[in-house]
C-alpha cells in the first residue's frame, strides 16, 4: 500500500512539474477538487477525446455527435430524477469535523477485510510455490470463505439501505460495524443525511425559485431532450446512437484523489437507442466494445475488470463499471448502463412532447430503450498517465546504467509527437537546419524545437513528457541530409533522410494504429 501511495504521489507531482495539471486558482491556494489542464495536459486530453470521438462517431455510421449546452431547462432535472434522487449520504465526525460519504466508509471497512484475504492468499502462494492453485484456495479455505461471506453480506445490506434511502439503516451499519474516522479513529458521528450533488445557479433577471437553474450533473440529458431532433434531422433508424463530450458538475462531498473525483469534470457519453426487448443484447455488445477500446491502449487485461452494480440507479435495469487499477486500487473508470425507456418516458410526460420512434418495419411507434456508455475524460487521463509513467534503468551516453523517468504513452496520444534537436546550440548551421525541419513538421503534428542543454538532458525532458520520437540534427545532416530518429521506448536511433521524417513519424503516430 505504501508503495502504491508513493507511486500516486509521484504521479501527482510529475503532472505539475512537467506541465500536465495544475491546481485551479493556485495563487489563491486553490479551489478544492477543481483542476486546470496545463500545456501538455490539454494536448493529451484532446487526443484522448479524439480517440473516443473517432471510435464512436467516425467509425460508426449509426452514431452521430452533438454538443448540448451546460445549462438546461430546470424541468430536465425534475424529469431525470436528479432533483429528487441525485443524493449522496453524508456523515460528519463531530471530533475531527471531517465529512465522509457513508457508503465510502462502509466500502472502506470491506476493503480492509479484503486486504486480509489477500494477505492470506499471498502467504499461501509463498508457502506452496509453483503448485499453488489460487482459485481453489479461495474456494475452499474456511477463513477466506467466512471473510468473503462477511463482505458479501455487508455489501448487500449497504445496497439495500442505499437504494431505499434508509438513513436509519445507514446509521445502524456505522454503529454495528464500529466504523471509525479513518484519519483520527474517532467514532463520534452525526446522523447521516442526504445531500444533493447538483450545483445551482440563477437565470438572468428572474429572482427566486423560478430562475433557479442547475449546472448539468451529467451530459446524457442533453442527448435525451434532443432525441427527436437528432433522429429526424439525421434520418437515423433505431438502433442508433448519439455521442457527446462535455463538462459536468457535481458538488462531491468528499473530493480526493486528485482528478479522480472532481467537482467540475468532463464526460464522454454515448446513448444508444434500441428496440425494447433488445437492450440486453446491446448491453453485452457495448460492454465488450468498450473493454476492447481500453485494451487497445495497451492496458494489460489484469488492470481492467468489470464490476456489476449491486445497487442499481433509479433508471437502470442493468449496470456495470469498467474498473481500472489506479495507484490507489481498482476504481470505476467507465459505466455501462441499460437505462430502459426511463428518461425518454419521463421527459415525454413532463414536456407533453412525443419522444418516440416510428419503426417502419413494425409499422408502430415506440419509446426506444437506451444503453449508455459513460466515461470520465479526467479519469481516463489519470488511468493513462498512471499506466504510462515509470522509472527505468537504461544505458547513458557512456554505456553506464542510469535511471530515466519516462512516460510511455501510446504514440497517437502523446502531447508532442516529435522533438527536433540540433546537436549543438551554438552552431548556426545546425540550428538553422533544425529550425527549418521543425518549421516544416509543425504543419503535420505537434512538434517541439529544443536547443537548450546537452543532448542527453533534452532526450530525458522529452521522455518525461512522453514524446515518442526525437529527430537529431548533427554534422552528418549538413553533408548528406539525413537525421537520426530516436525511439522513446526502444532507444534505437535510425538514420533516415530528412524528407522521410514526416511520413515515418506520421505512420507511427497515426490513431489508426489504435483502431487496428
Ligand atoms: P462514482 O461512483 O465514482 O461517484 P458514478 O457512478 O457517480 O461515479 P457516473 O454517474 O456513472 O459515475 O458517471 C459516469 C462517469 O463519469 C464515471 O465512470 C466517471 O468516469 C466519471 N465521473 C463521475 N463523477 C466524477 C467526478 N466527480 N470526477 C471525475 N469523473 C467523474
Coordinates of C-alpha atoms and ligand atoms in Angstrom, one line a residue:
X1 CA 0.0 0.0 0.0
X2 CA 2.8 2.4 1.0
X3 CA 4.5 1.7 -2.4
X4 CA 1.2 2.4 -4.2
X5 CA 0.8 5.7 -2.4
X6 CA 4.4 6.6 -3.3
X7 CA 3.6 5.9 -7.0
X8 CA 0.5 8.1 -6.8
X9 CA 2.4 11.0 -5.1
X10 CA 5.0 10.7 -7.8
X11 CA 2.3 10.9 -10.5
X12 CA 0.7 14.0 -9.0
X13 CA 4.0 15.8 -8.7
X14 CA 5.0 14.8 -12.2
X15 CA 1.7 16.2 -13.6
X16 CA 2.5 19.6 -12.0
X17 CA 6.3 19.7 -12.6
X18 CA 6.1 18.7 -16.3
X19 CA 3.1 20.8 -17.2
X20 CA 0.2 18.4 -17.3
X21 CA -2.1 19.5 -14.5
X22 CA -2.2 22.5 -12.1
X23 CA -4.4 23.1 -9.2
X24 CA -7.1 25.7 -10.1
X25 CA -6.5 29.2 -8.8
X26 CA -3.3 28.1 -7.2
X27 CA -2.2 31.6 -6.3
X28 CA -5.2 31.8 -4.0
X29 CA -4.3 28.4 -2.5
X30 CA -6.5 26.6 -4.9
X31 CA -10.2 25.5 -5.0
X32 CA -10.9 22.1 -3.6
X33 CA -11.3 19.3 -6.3
X34 CA -11.0 21.7 -9.2
X35 CA -8.0 21.4 -11.6
X36 CA -6.7 23.1 -14.7
X37 CA -5.1 21.3 -17.6
X38 CA -1.6 22.6 -18.3
X39 CA 0.0 22.9 -21.8
X40 CA 0.9 19.2 -22.2
X41 CA -2.1 18.0 -20.3
X42 CA -4.5 19.8 -22.6
X43 CA -2.9 18.1 -25.6
X44 CA -3.1 14.7 -24.1
X45 CA -6.7 15.3 -23.0
X46 CA -7.6 16.5 -26.5
X47 CA -6.0 13.3 -28.0
X48 CA -8.0 11.1 -25.6
X49 CA -11.2 12.9 -26.6
X50 CA -10.3 12.4 -30.3
X51 CA -9.6 8.7 -29.8
X52 CA -13.0 8.4 -28.1
X53 CA -14.9 10.6 -30.6
X54 CA -13.4 8.9 -33.7
X55 CA -14.0 5.4 -32.4
X56 CA -17.6 6.3 -31.6
X57 CA -18.7 8.8 -34.3
X58 CA -16.3 8.5 -37.2
X59 CA -16.2 4.7 -37.1
X60 CA -20.0 4.1 -36.6
X61 CA -22.3 5.1 -39.4
X62 CA -25.2 4.9 -36.9
X63 CA -23.7 7.1 -34.2
X64 CA -23.8 10.9 -34.5
X65 CA -22.5 13.6 -32.2
X66 CA -23.9 16.7 -30.6
X67 CA -22.7 19.4 -28.3
X68 CA -25.5 20.4 -26.0
X69 CA -25.3 23.3 -23.5
X70 CA -24.4 23.0 -19.9
X71 CA -27.5 25.0 -18.8
X72 CA -30.8 23.3 -19.5
X73 CA -34.4 23.9 -18.7
X74 CA -34.8 23.2 -15.0
X75 CA -37.6 20.7 -15.7
X76 CA -35.0 18.5 -17.3
X77 CA -33.6 17.6 -13.8
X78 CA -37.1 17.1 -12.4
X79 CA -37.9 14.6 -15.1
X80 CA -34.5 12.8 -14.9
X81 CA -34.9 12.3 -11.2
X82 CA -31.9 14.4 -10.3
X83 CA -33.8 16.9 -8.2
X84 CA -35.3 14.2 -6.0
X85 CA -32.8 11.5 -6.1
X86 CA -29.3 12.7 -7.0
X87 CA -28.1 12.5 -3.4
X88 CA -25.2 11.0 -1.6
X89 CA -25.5 10.1 2.1
X90 CA -23.0 12.1 4.1
X91 CA -21.9 11.9 7.7
X92 CA -19.8 14.2 9.8
X93 CA -17.4 13.3 12.5
X94 CA -18.0 15.6 15.5
X95 CA -14.4 15.5 16.8
X96 CA -12.4 15.8 13.6
X97 CA -15.1 17.9 11.8
X98 CA -14.3 15.8 8.7
X99 CA -17.1 14.9 6.4
X100 CA -17.5 11.5 4.7
X101 CA -19.8 9.5 2.4
X102 CA -21.5 6.8 4.4
X103 CA -21.1 4.3 1.5
X104 CA -17.4 5.1 1.2
X105 CA -16.9 4.4 4.9
X106 CA -18.6 1.1 4.7
X107 CA -16.8 0.1 1.5
X108 CA -13.5 1.0 3.2
X109 CA -14.4 -1.4 6.0
X110 CA -14.9 -4.1 3.5
X111 CA -11.7 -3.3 1.7
X112 CA -9.9 -3.9 5.0
X113 CA -11.4 -7.4 5.2
X114 CA -10.4 -8.0 1.6
X115 CA -6.8 -6.9 2.3
X116 CA -6.7 -9.7 5.0
X117 CA -7.9 -12.2 2.4
X118 CA -5.3 -11.1 0.0
X119 CA -2.6 -11.4 2.7
X120 CA -3.7 -15.0 3.4
X121 CA -3.5 -15.7 -0.3
X122 CA -0.1 -14.2 -0.6
X123 CA 1.2 -16.2 2.3
X124 CA -0.2 -19.5 0.9
X125 CA 1.3 -18.7 -2.5
X126 CA 4.7 -18.2 -0.9
X127 CA 4.4 -21.4 1.0
X128 CA 3.2 -23.7 -1.8
X129 CA 5.1 -22.1 -4.7
X130 CA 4.5 -23.4 -8.2
X131 CA 1.9 -25.9 -7.1
X132 CA -0.4 -23.2 -5.7
X133 CA -3.9 -23.0 -7.2
X134 CA -5.2 -19.6 -6.1
X135 CA -8.8 -20.2 -7.3
X136 CA -9.1 -23.5 -5.4
X137 CA -7.6 -22.0 -2.3
X138 CA -10.1 -19.1 -2.3
X139 CA -12.9 -21.5 -2.9
X140 CA -12.1 -23.9 -0.1
X141 CA -10.2 -22.1 2.7
X142 CA -12.5 -21.8 5.6
X143 CA -11.2 -18.5 6.9
X144 CA -11.3 -16.9 3.5
X145 CA -14.8 -18.1 2.8
X146 CA -16.0 -16.7 6.2
X147 CA -14.5 -13.3 5.4
X148 CA -15.8 -13.3 1.9
X149 CA -19.3 -14.0 3.2
X150 CA -19.0 -11.2 5.6
X151 CA -18.1 -8.8 2.8
X152 CA -20.9 -10.0 0.6
X153 CA -23.4 -9.7 3.5
X154 CA -22.3 -6.1 4.3
X155 CA -22.3 -5.0 0.7
X156 CA -25.8 -6.5 0.1
X157 CA -27.1 -4.7 3.2
X158 CA -25.4 -1.5 2.0
X159 CA -27.0 -1.8 -1.4
X160 CA -30.4 -2.2 0.2
X161 CA -30.2 0.8 2.6
X162 CA -28.7 3.0 -0.3
X163 CA -31.5 2.2 -2.7
X164 CA -34.2 2.6 -0.1
X165 CA -32.6 5.9 1.1
X166 CA -32.8 4.4 4.5
X167 CA -30.8 6.8 6.7
X168 CA -31.5 5.0 10.0
X169 CA -30.3 1.7 8.4
X170 CA -27.1 3.5 7.4
X171 CA -26.6 4.9 10.9
X172 CA -27.2 1.4 12.3
X173 CA -24.5 -0.1 10.0
X174 CA -22.0 2.6 11.0
X175 CA -22.6 1.8 14.7
X176 CA -22.7 -2.0 14.4
X177 CA -19.6 -2.2 12.3
X178 CA -17.9 0.2 14.8
X179 CA -16.7 2.3 11.9
X180 CA -14.2 5.0 12.9
X181 CA -13.0 8.2 11.3
X182 CA -10.2 6.8 9.0
X183 CA -8.0 9.8 9.9
X184 CA -8.5 10.1 13.6
X185 CA -10.1 6.9 14.9
X186 CA -13.0 8.8 16.5
X187 CA -16.4 7.2 16.4
X188 CA -18.3 10.3 17.4
X189 CA -20.6 10.7 14.4
X190 CA -23.6 12.9 13.5
X191 CA -26.7 11.2 12.0
X192 CA -26.2 10.5 8.2
X193 CA -28.2 12.8 5.9
X194 CA -28.8 13.1 2.2
X195 CA -27.0 15.8 0.2
X196 CA -28.0 16.8 -3.3
X197 CA -25.0 16.9 -5.6
X198 CA -26.2 19.4 -8.1
X199 CA -24.8 22.9 -8.3
X200 CA -27.5 25.6 -8.7
X201 CA -27.3 29.0 -10.2
X202 CA -29.7 31.8 -11.2
X203 CA -31.1 32.8 -14.6
X204 CA -30.6 36.4 -15.6
X205 CA -33.1 38.8 -14.0
X206 CA -35.5 36.2 -12.7
X207 CA -35.4 36.2 -8.9
X208 CA -36.4 33.4 -6.6
X209 CA -37.3 29.8 -7.3
X210 CA -38.4 30.5 -10.9
X211 CA -35.0 31.4 -12.1
X212 CA -33.2 28.6 -10.5
X213 CA -31.0 26.5 -12.9
X214 CA -28.6 23.7 -12.4
X215 CA -25.2 23.1 -13.9
X216 CA -25.7 19.7 -15.6
X217 CA -24.5 16.8 -13.4
X218 CA -24.3 14.6 -16.5
X219 CA -24.2 15.2 -20.2
X220 CA -26.7 12.5 -21.0
X221 CA -29.8 14.6 -20.5
X222 CA -28.7 17.0 -23.3
X223 CA -28.9 13.9 -25.6
X224 CA -32.3 12.7 -24.4
X225 CA -34.0 16.1 -24.8
X226 CA -32.6 16.2 -28.4
X227 CA -33.6 12.7 -29.3
X228 CA -36.3 13.6 -31.7
X229 CA -34.5 16.5 -33.3
X230 CA -31.4 14.4 -34.0
X231 CA -33.4 11.4 -35.2
X232 CA -35.4 13.4 -37.7
X233 CA -32.6 15.7 -39.0
X234 CA -30.2 12.8 -39.5
X235 CA -32.8 10.3 -40.6
X236 CA -31.2 7.6 -38.3
X237 CA -33.0 4.4 -37.8
X238 CA -33.1 2.5 -34.5
X239 CA -30.7 1.2 -33.4
X240 CA -28.6 4.3 -33.4
X241 CA -26.5 6.4 -31.0
X242 CA -25.9 10.0 -30.0
X243 CA -22.5 10.8 -28.6
X244 CA -21.3 13.9 -26.7
X245 CA -18.3 15.2 -24.9
X246 CA -18.7 17.9 -22.3
X247 CA -18.4 19.3 -18.9
X248 CA -20.5 18.1 -16.0
X249 CA -20.6 19.4 -12.4
X250 CA -21.1 17.6 -9.1
X251 CA -20.8 19.1 -5.7
X252 CA -19.0 16.0 -4.4
X253 CA -19.0 15.6 -0.6
X254 CA -15.5 14.2 -0.4
X255 CA -13.4 15.1 -3.3
X256 CA -10.0 13.4 -3.0
X257 CA -7.6 11.5 -5.1
X258 CA -6.6 14.3 -7.5
X259 CA -8.5 14.4 -10.7
X260 CA -10.3 11.1 -9.9
X261 CA -13.2 12.9 -8.2
X262 CA -13.6 16.5 -9.2
X263 CA -16.4 19.0 -8.8
X264 CA -16.1 20.1 -12.5
X265 CA -15.1 17.3 -14.9
X266 CA -15.7 16.2 -18.4
X267 CA -17.7 13.2 -19.6
X268 CA -17.7 11.3 -22.9
X269 CA -21.1 9.8 -23.1
X270 CA -23.0 7.8 -25.8
X271 CA -26.7 6.9 -25.6
X272 CA -27.6 4.1 -27.9
X273 CA -31.3 3.9 -28.7
X274 CA -32.6 0.4 -29.3
X275 CA -35.9 -1.5 -29.8
X276 CA -37.4 -2.5 -26.5
X277 CA -36.5 -6.1 -25.7
X278 CA -33.2 -6.0 -27.5
X279 CA -31.4 -3.9 -24.8
X280 CA -29.6 -6.8 -23.1
X281 CA -28.1 -7.9 -26.4
X282 CA -26.8 -4.3 -27.0
X283 CA -25.7 -4.0 -23.4
X284 CA -23.4 -7.1 -23.8
X285 CA -22.2 -5.8 -27.1
X286 CA -21.2 -2.4 -25.7
X287 CA -19.5 -3.9 -22.7
X288 CA -17.3 -5.9 -25.0
X289 CA -16.7 -3.0 -27.4
X290 CA -15.8 -0.6 -24.6
X291 CA -13.4 -3.0 -22.9
X292 CA -11.6 -3.5 -26.2
X293 CA -11.3 0.2 -26.6
X294 CA -9.4 0.3 -23.3
X295 CA -7.2 -2.7 -24.2
X296 CA -6.2 -1.1 -27.5
X297 CA -4.3 1.5 -25.5
X298 CA -2.0 -1.3 -24.2
X299 CA -3.6 -1.6 -20.7
X300 CA -3.0 -5.2 -19.7
X301 CA -6.1 -7.3 -19.0
X302 CA -5.3 -7.6 -15.3
X303 CA -5.6 -3.8 -14.8
X304 CA -9.1 -3.8 -16.1
X305 CA -12.2 -5.6 -14.8
X306 CA -15.9 -5.5 -14.9
X307 CA -17.8 -4.8 -11.7
X308 CA -21.6 -5.4 -11.8
X309 CA -23.7 -2.9 -9.8
X310 CA -25.5 -4.4 -6.9
X311 CA -27.2 -1.1 -6.2
X312 CA -29.0 -0.1 -9.5
X313 CA -29.7 3.6 -10.1
X314 CA -33.4 4.5 -10.3
X315 CA -33.3 4.4 -14.2
X316 CA -31.4 1.2 -14.8
X317 CA -32.2 -2.5 -15.3
X318 CA -28.6 -3.5 -15.6
X319 CA -25.3 -1.6 -15.0
X320 CA -21.7 -2.5 -14.9
X321 CA -18.5 -0.5 -14.3
X322 CA -15.3 -0.9 -16.1
X323 CA -12.8 -0.6 -13.3
X324 CA -9.2 0.3 -13.7
X325 CA -6.4 -0.4 -11.3
X326 CA -5.4 3.1 -10.3
X327 CA -2.4 3.5 -7.9
X328 CA -4.9 3.6 -5.1
X329 CA -6.7 0.4 -6.1
X330 CA -9.5 -0.7 -8.6
X331 CA -12.0 2.1 -9.1
X332 CA -14.7 3.0 -11.7
X333 CA -13.4 4.4 -14.9
X334 CA -16.5 3.9 -17.1
X335 CA -20.1 3.0 -16.6
X336 CA -22.2 1.0 -19.0
X337 CA -25.9 1.2 -18.1
X338 CA -29.1 -0.2 -19.6
X339 CA -31.3 2.8 -18.8
X340 CA -34.6 1.3 -20.1
X341 CA -37.0 3.9 -21.5
X342 CA -37.0 5.8 -18.2
X343 CA -35.5 9.1 -19.4
X344 CA -37.4 9.5 -22.6
X345 CA -40.7 8.5 -21.0
X346 CA -40.2 10.9 -18.1
X347 CA -39.3 13.8 -20.5
X348 CA -42.3 12.9 -22.6
X349 CA -44.6 13.1 -19.6
X350 CA -43.3 16.3 -18.2
X351 CA -42.9 18.2 -21.5
X352 CA -46.0 16.9 -23.2
X353 CA -43.9 16.3 -26.4
X354 CA -43.7 12.9 -28.0
X355 CA -40.3 11.3 -27.8
X356 CA -41.0 8.2 -29.9
X357 CA -39.7 6.4 -32.9
X358 CA -41.8 5.2 -35.8
X359 CA -40.4 1.8 -36.7
X360 CA -41.1 1.3 -40.4
X361 CA -40.6 -2.5 -40.1
X362 CA -43.1 -3.0 -37.3
X363 CA -45.3 -0.2 -38.6
X364 CA -45.6 1.2 -35.0
X365 CA -44.4 3.9 -32.6
X366 CA -42.5 3.2 -29.5
X367 CA -40.2 4.9 -26.9
X368 CA -36.8 3.3 -27.6
X369 CA -34.7 1.7 -24.8
X370 CA -31.3 3.1 -24.1
X371 CA -27.9 1.6 -23.5
X372 CA -25.4 4.2 -22.3
X373 CA -21.7 4.2 -22.2
X374 CA -20.3 6.9 -19.9
X375 CA -16.7 7.6 -19.3
X376 CA -15.0 10.4 -17.4
X377 CA -12.4 12.0 -19.5
X378 CA -10.3 13.0 -16.5
X379 CA -10.4 9.5 -15.0
X380 CA -9.3 8.3 -18.4
X381 CA -6.4 10.8 -18.3
X382 CA -5.4 9.6 -14.8
X383 CA -5.5 6.0 -15.9
X384 CA -3.5 6.6 -19.0
X385 CA -0.9 8.7 -17.1
X386 CA -0.6 6.2 -14.2
X387 CA 0.0 3.3 -16.6
X388 CA 2.5 5.2 -18.7
X389 CA 4.7 6.8 -16.0
X390 CA 7.7 4.7 -14.9
X391 CA 11.3 4.8 -13.9
X392 CA 13.6 2.7 -16.0
X393 CA 17.3 1.8 -16.0
X394 CA 18.8 2.4 -19.4
X395 CA 22.4 2.9 -20.6
X396 CA 23.5 6.5 -20.8
X397 CA 25.8 8.0 -23.4
X398 CA 28.9 6.3 -21.9
X399 CA 27.1 3.0 -21.7
X400 CA 26.7 3.1 -17.9
X401 CA 23.4 2.4 -16.2
X402 CA 21.3 5.4 -15.4
X403 CA 17.7 5.9 -14.3
X404 CA 15.3 7.8 -16.5
X405 CA 11.7 8.8 -15.9
X406 CA 9.6 8.1 -19.0
X407 CA 6.0 8.5 -19.9
X408 CA 5.3 5.6 -22.2
X409 CA 2.1 6.9 -23.7
X410 CA 0.7 5.3 -26.8
X411 CA 2.3 7.4 -29.6
X412 CA -1.0 8.6 -31.1
X413 CA -1.9 10.1 -27.7
X414 CA 1.4 11.8 -26.9
X415 CA 1.1 15.6 -26.5
X416 CA 4.2 16.2 -28.6
X417 CA 4.8 13.7 -31.4
X418 CA 8.3 14.7 -32.4
X419 CA 11.0 16.9 -31.0
X420 CA 13.6 18.4 -33.3
X421 CA 17.0 18.9 -31.6
X422 CA 20.2 20.4 -33.1
X423 CA 23.2 18.6 -31.6
X424 CA 24.8 21.8 -30.5
X425 CA 23.2 25.2 -29.7
X426 CA 26.0 27.5 -30.9
X427 CA 26.5 26.1 -34.4
X428 CA 24.4 28.2 -36.6
X429 CA 24.4 25.7 -39.5
X430 CA 22.9 23.1 -37.2
X431 CA 20.3 25.3 -35.5
X432 CA 19.1 26.8 -38.8
X433 CA 18.8 23.4 -40.4
X434 CA 16.9 22.0 -37.3
X435 CA 14.6 25.1 -37.3
X436 CA 13.8 24.5 -41.0
X437 CA 12.9 20.9 -40.3
X438 CA 10.8 22.0 -37.3
X439 CA 9.0 24.7 -39.3
X440 CA 8.0 22.1 -41.9
X441 CA 7.0 19.4 -39.5
X442 CA 4.8 21.6 -37.3
X443 CA 2.2 21.7 -40.0
X444 CA 1.8 17.9 -39.7
X445 CA 1.7 17.4 -36.0
X446 CA 2.5 18.8 -32.6
X447 CA 6.3 19.2 -32.6
X448 CA 8.8 20.9 -30.4
X449 CA 12.1 22.6 -31.1
X450 CA 14.7 22.4 -28.3
X451 CA 18.3 23.5 -28.3
X452 CA 19.0 24.2 -24.6
X453 CA 21.3 21.8 -22.6
X454 CA 23.2 18.7 -23.5
X455 CA 21.5 16.4 -25.9
X456 CA 21.1 13.7 -23.2
X457 CA 19.2 16.0 -21.0
X458 CA 17.0 17.1 -23.8
X459 CA 16.2 13.4 -24.5
X460 CA 15.3 13.0 -20.9
X461 CA 13.0 16.0 -20.9
X462 CA 11.2 14.6 -23.9
X463 CA 10.9 11.2 -22.2
X464 CA 9.3 12.8 -19.2
X465 CA 6.5 14.3 -21.4
X466 CA 6.1 11.2 -23.4
X467 CA 7.4 12.4 -26.8
X468 CA 7.7 9.2 -28.9
X469 CA 10.3 10.5 -31.4
X470 CA 13.3 12.8 -31.3
X471 CA 14.9 14.0 -34.5
X472 CA 18.6 15.0 -34.0
X473 CA 20.4 17.2 -36.5
X474 CA 24.1 16.7 -36.5
X475 CA 27.1 17.4 -38.7
X476 CA 26.3 14.5 -41.0
X477 CA 22.9 16.1 -41.7
X478 CA 24.7 19.0 -43.3
X479 CA 26.6 16.6 -45.5
X480 CA 24.0 14.0 -46.5
X481 CA 20.7 15.5 -45.5
X482 CA 19.9 12.7 -43.0
X483 CA 19.0 12.8 -39.4
X484 CA 18.7 10.4 -36.5
X485 CA 15.3 9.4 -35.4
X486 CA 15.3 8.2 -31.7
X487 CA 12.6 6.0 -30.5
X488 CA 11.5 6.8 -26.9
X489 CA 10.8 3.2 -25.9
X490 CA 13.5 1.1 -27.6
X491 CA 16.1 4.0 -27.6
X492 CA 17.1 2.8 -31.1
X493 CA 18.4 5.5 -33.4
X494 CA 17.7 5.2 -37.1
X495 CA 19.4 7.2 -39.7
X496 CA 16.8 8.5 -42.2
X497 CA 16.6 11.1 -44.9
X498 CA 15.2 14.4 -43.8
X499 CA 12.4 14.3 -46.5
X500 CA 11.2 10.9 -45.0
X501 CA 10.8 12.2 -41.4
X502 CA 7.2 13.4 -41.8
X503 CA 6.0 10.2 -43.4
X504 CA 7.7 7.9 -41.0
X505 CA 6.5 9.7 -37.9
X506 CA 3.1 10.2 -39.3
X507 CA 2.6 6.5 -39.8
X508 CA 3.8 5.7 -36.3
X509 CA 1.6 8.2 -34.5
X510 CA -1.5 7.6 -36.6
X511 CA -4.6 6.9 -34.5
X512 CA -5.4 4.1 -36.9
X513 CA -2.8 2.1 -35.1
X514 CA -5.1 2.1 -32.1
X515 CA -8.1 1.1 -34.1
X516 CA -6.3 -1.7 -35.8
Ligands
LIG1 P1 -18.6 7.3 -8.6 O1 -19.4 6.1 -8.1 O2 -17.2 7.2 -8.7 O3 -19.1 8.6 -7.9 P2 -20.6 7.5 -10.6 O4 -21.1 6.1 -10.6 O5 -21.4 8.5 -9.9 O6 -19.1 7.5 -10.1 P3 -21.5 8.0 -13.2 O7 -22.6 8.8 -12.8 O8 -21.7 6.6 -13.8 O9 -20.4 8.0 -12.1 O10 -20.6 8.9 -14.3 C1 -20.0 8.3 -15.4 C2 -18.5 8.5 -15.4 O11 -18.2 9.9 -15.1 C3 -17.8 7.8 -14.3 O12 -17.5 6.5 -14.7 C4 -16.5 8.6 -14.1 O13 -15.5 8.2 -15.0 C5 -17.0 10.0 -14.4 N1 -17.2 10.7 -13.2 C6 -18.3 10.7 -12.3 N2 -18.1 11.6 -11.3 C7 -16.9 12.1 -11.5 C8 -16.2 13.1 -10.7 N3 -16.6 13.7 -9.6 N4 -14.9 13.4 -11.2 C9 -14.4 12.9 -12.3 N5 -15.1 12.0 -13.1 C10 -16.3 11.6 -12.6

